[in-house]
Short mmCIF file of C-alpha atoms in Angstrom, two decimals:
data_model
loop_
_atom_site.label_atom_id
_atom_site.label_comp_id
_atom_site.label_asym_id
_atom_site.label_seq_id
_atom_site.Cartn_x
_atom_site.Cartn_y
_atom_site.Cartn_z
CA MET A 221 234.55 129.64 117.10
CA PRO A 222 237.73 130.55 119.11
CA SER A 223 238.84 134.27 119.08
CA PRO A 224 241.80 135.02 116.84
CA GLU A 225 245.30 135.07 118.41
CA PRO A 226 246.34 138.67 119.16
CA THR A 227 249.21 139.93 117.01
CA VAL A 228 251.01 141.28 120.15
CA SER A 229 251.29 139.12 123.24
CA THR A 230 250.10 140.47 126.48
CA SER A 231 253.39 139.71 128.06
CA HIS A 232 255.14 141.87 125.25
CA VAL A 233 252.81 144.73 126.08
CA ALA A 234 253.39 144.41 129.87
CA GLU A 235 257.15 144.56 129.22
CA GLN A 236 256.73 147.53 126.99
CA LEU A 237 254.79 149.33 129.69
CA VAL A 238 257.39 148.53 132.31
CA ARG A 239 260.13 149.74 129.92
CA LEU A 240 258.19 152.93 129.17
CA THR A 241 257.68 153.65 132.86
CA ARG A 242 261.39 153.25 133.59
CA ARG A 243 262.17 155.44 130.58
CA MET A 244 259.77 158.19 131.99
CA HIS A 245 261.42 158.06 135.38
CA ARG A 246 264.89 158.26 133.85
CA ALA A 247 263.90 161.19 131.72
CA GLN A 248 262.31 163.05 134.65
CA LYS A 249 265.36 162.42 136.71
CA HIS A 250 267.54 163.91 134.01
CA HIS A 251 265.41 167.02 133.87
CA LEU A 252 265.77 167.48 137.75
CA GLU A 253 269.57 166.96 137.69
CA HIS A 254 270.36 170.69 137.31
CA LEU A 255 268.12 171.39 140.36
CA ASP A 256 269.80 169.03 142.80
CA ILE A 257 266.21 167.45 143.50
CA ALA A 258 266.17 163.76 144.30
CA PHE A 259 262.70 162.54 145.12
CA THR A 260 261.45 158.93 144.86
CA PRO A 261 258.31 158.43 142.97
CA ALA A 262 256.47 157.63 146.24
CA GLN A 263 257.66 160.94 147.75
CA SER A 264 256.66 162.82 144.63
CA ARG A 265 253.16 161.16 144.73
CA LEU A 266 252.93 162.07 148.55
CA LEU A 267 253.60 165.73 147.72
CA ARG A 268 250.91 165.69 144.95
CA ILE A 269 248.37 164.11 147.22
CA VAL A 270 249.10 166.72 150.04
CA ASP A 271 248.79 169.43 147.34
CA HIS A 272 245.43 168.19 146.32
CA CYS A 273 243.96 168.31 149.79
CA ARG A 274 242.96 171.96 149.53
CA ASP A 275 240.35 171.86 152.31
CA ALA A 276 242.53 170.59 155.07
CA PRO A 277 246.01 169.11 155.43
CA PRO A 278 245.60 165.32 155.29
CA ARG A 279 246.21 163.11 158.30
CA MET A 280 248.84 160.37 158.09
CA ALA A 281 245.96 157.75 157.88
CA ASP A 282 244.60 159.67 154.87
CA LEU A 283 247.87 159.58 153.12
CA ALA A 284 248.32 155.88 153.87
CA GLU A 285 244.86 155.18 152.36
CA ARG A 286 245.52 157.28 149.26
CA LEU A 287 249.03 155.68 148.69
CA GLU A 288 247.60 152.22 149.42
CA VAL A 289 250.40 151.49 151.96
CA VAL A 290 250.68 150.86 155.71
CA PRO A 291 250.79 153.88 157.94
CA ARG A 292 254.48 153.08 158.96
CA ALA A 293 255.43 153.56 155.25
CA VAL A 294 253.88 157.02 155.29
CA THR A 295 255.76 157.80 158.46
CA THR A 296 259.02 156.92 156.55
CA LEU A 297 258.02 159.02 153.54
CA VAL A 298 257.02 162.03 155.73
CA ASP A 299 260.11 161.89 157.75
CA ALA A 300 262.26 162.11 154.59
CA LEU A 301 260.28 164.97 153.01
CA GLU A 302 260.24 166.83 156.37
CA ALA A 303 264.04 166.47 156.52
CA ASN A 304 264.14 167.98 152.99
CA GLY A 305 261.88 170.86 154.27
CA ALA A 306 259.16 169.98 151.71
CA VAL A 307 256.49 169.22 154.34
CA ARG A 308 255.79 169.86 158.03
CA ARG A 309 253.56 168.15 160.67
CA VAL A 310 251.03 170.35 162.13
CA PRO A 311 248.65 169.64 164.95
CA ASP A 312 244.93 169.17 164.05
CA PRO A 313 243.03 172.20 165.53
CA ASP A 314 240.13 169.82 166.75
CA ASN A 315 242.08 166.93 168.06
CA ARG A 316 245.62 167.39 169.44
CA ARG A 317 246.47 163.69 169.05
CA VAL A 318 246.06 163.89 165.31
CA VAL A 319 248.90 165.14 163.14
CA ARG A 320 248.21 166.61 159.75
CA ILE A 321 250.84 167.12 156.93
CA GLU A 322 251.08 170.25 154.92
CA LEU A 323 253.31 171.50 152.18
CA THR A 324 255.93 174.12 152.95
CA ASP A 325 257.06 176.83 150.40
CA THR A 326 259.95 174.62 149.58
CA GLY A 327 257.52 171.75 149.03
CA ARG A 328 255.43 173.78 146.64
CA SER A 329 258.41 175.00 144.70
CA THR A 330 259.69 171.38 144.58
CA LEU A 331 256.30 170.23 143.36
CA ARG A 332 256.41 172.78 140.62
CA ALA A 333 259.88 171.55 139.49
CA LEU A 334 258.69 167.90 139.58
CA ARG A 335 255.69 168.78 137.49
CA SER A 336 257.86 170.71 134.99
CA ALA A 337 260.37 167.78 134.78
CA ARG A 338 257.48 165.41 134.25
CA ARG A 339 256.08 167.45 131.37
CA ALA A 340 259.49 167.79 129.81
CA ALA A 341 260.16 164.11 130.12
CA ALA A 342 256.71 163.40 128.55
CA GLU A 343 257.42 165.74 125.63
CA ASP A 344 260.85 163.93 125.11
CA ILE A 345 259.18 160.60 125.03
CA LEU A 346 256.11 161.64 122.99
CA ALA A 347 258.17 163.70 120.45
CA PRO A 348 257.99 160.90 117.62
CA LEU A 349 254.18 160.88 117.80
CA THR A 350 251.80 163.09 115.83
CA ALA A 351 249.16 165.05 117.62
CA GLU A 352 246.51 162.42 116.57
CA GLN A 353 248.60 159.56 117.82
CA ARG A 354 249.09 161.32 121.20
CA GLU A 355 245.36 161.80 121.57
CA VAL A 356 244.74 158.14 120.78
CA LEU A 357 247.46 157.11 123.28
CA GLY A 358 245.97 159.31 125.92
CA GLU A 359 242.49 157.81 125.44
CA LEU A 360 244.02 154.28 125.54
CA LEU A 361 245.98 155.08 128.67
CA SER A 362 242.81 156.61 130.26
CA THR A 363 240.84 153.53 129.52
CA LEU A 364 243.60 151.32 131.05
CA VAL A 365 243.98 153.54 134.15
CA ASP A 366 240.52 154.57 134.86
CA GLY A 367 238.39 151.91 133.15
CA PRO A 368 236.25 151.96 130.14
CA GLY A 369 234.05 154.92 129.49
CA SER A 370 235.94 157.40 131.57
CA HIS A 371 237.67 160.35 129.91
CA HIS A 372 239.49 162.94 132.12
#
């Protein structure tokens, strides 16, 4: 027996996800306007990755792997962030040919502002939902992002 037709098409859901992502980016950008901070999503992600590397500043190759991009793309991102004063290149203490990337104080404050803007944007977008609906949405998104059975 064939499975029943879904009431919402996959292409409709895909379009809604794309629209929601765009809306989230616009809302986050709006919350950053008064701070004169303009970072691309890729730059923001690089800052978060560098911040999560508590043990040692990551190498460029580590960043490329985590961002799933070619090393040249990381060089471009780091160049822009370095020009903004958010990161700096530092030599590896064990291998002078290796360059590591670390956050500056400016980078840390920028990251705090980005996180605050993201939370505010999410609050704006999620405002129409009840607490229960938010919890269900969070579980659904976790399943889609991390796979079934994972709850972060």
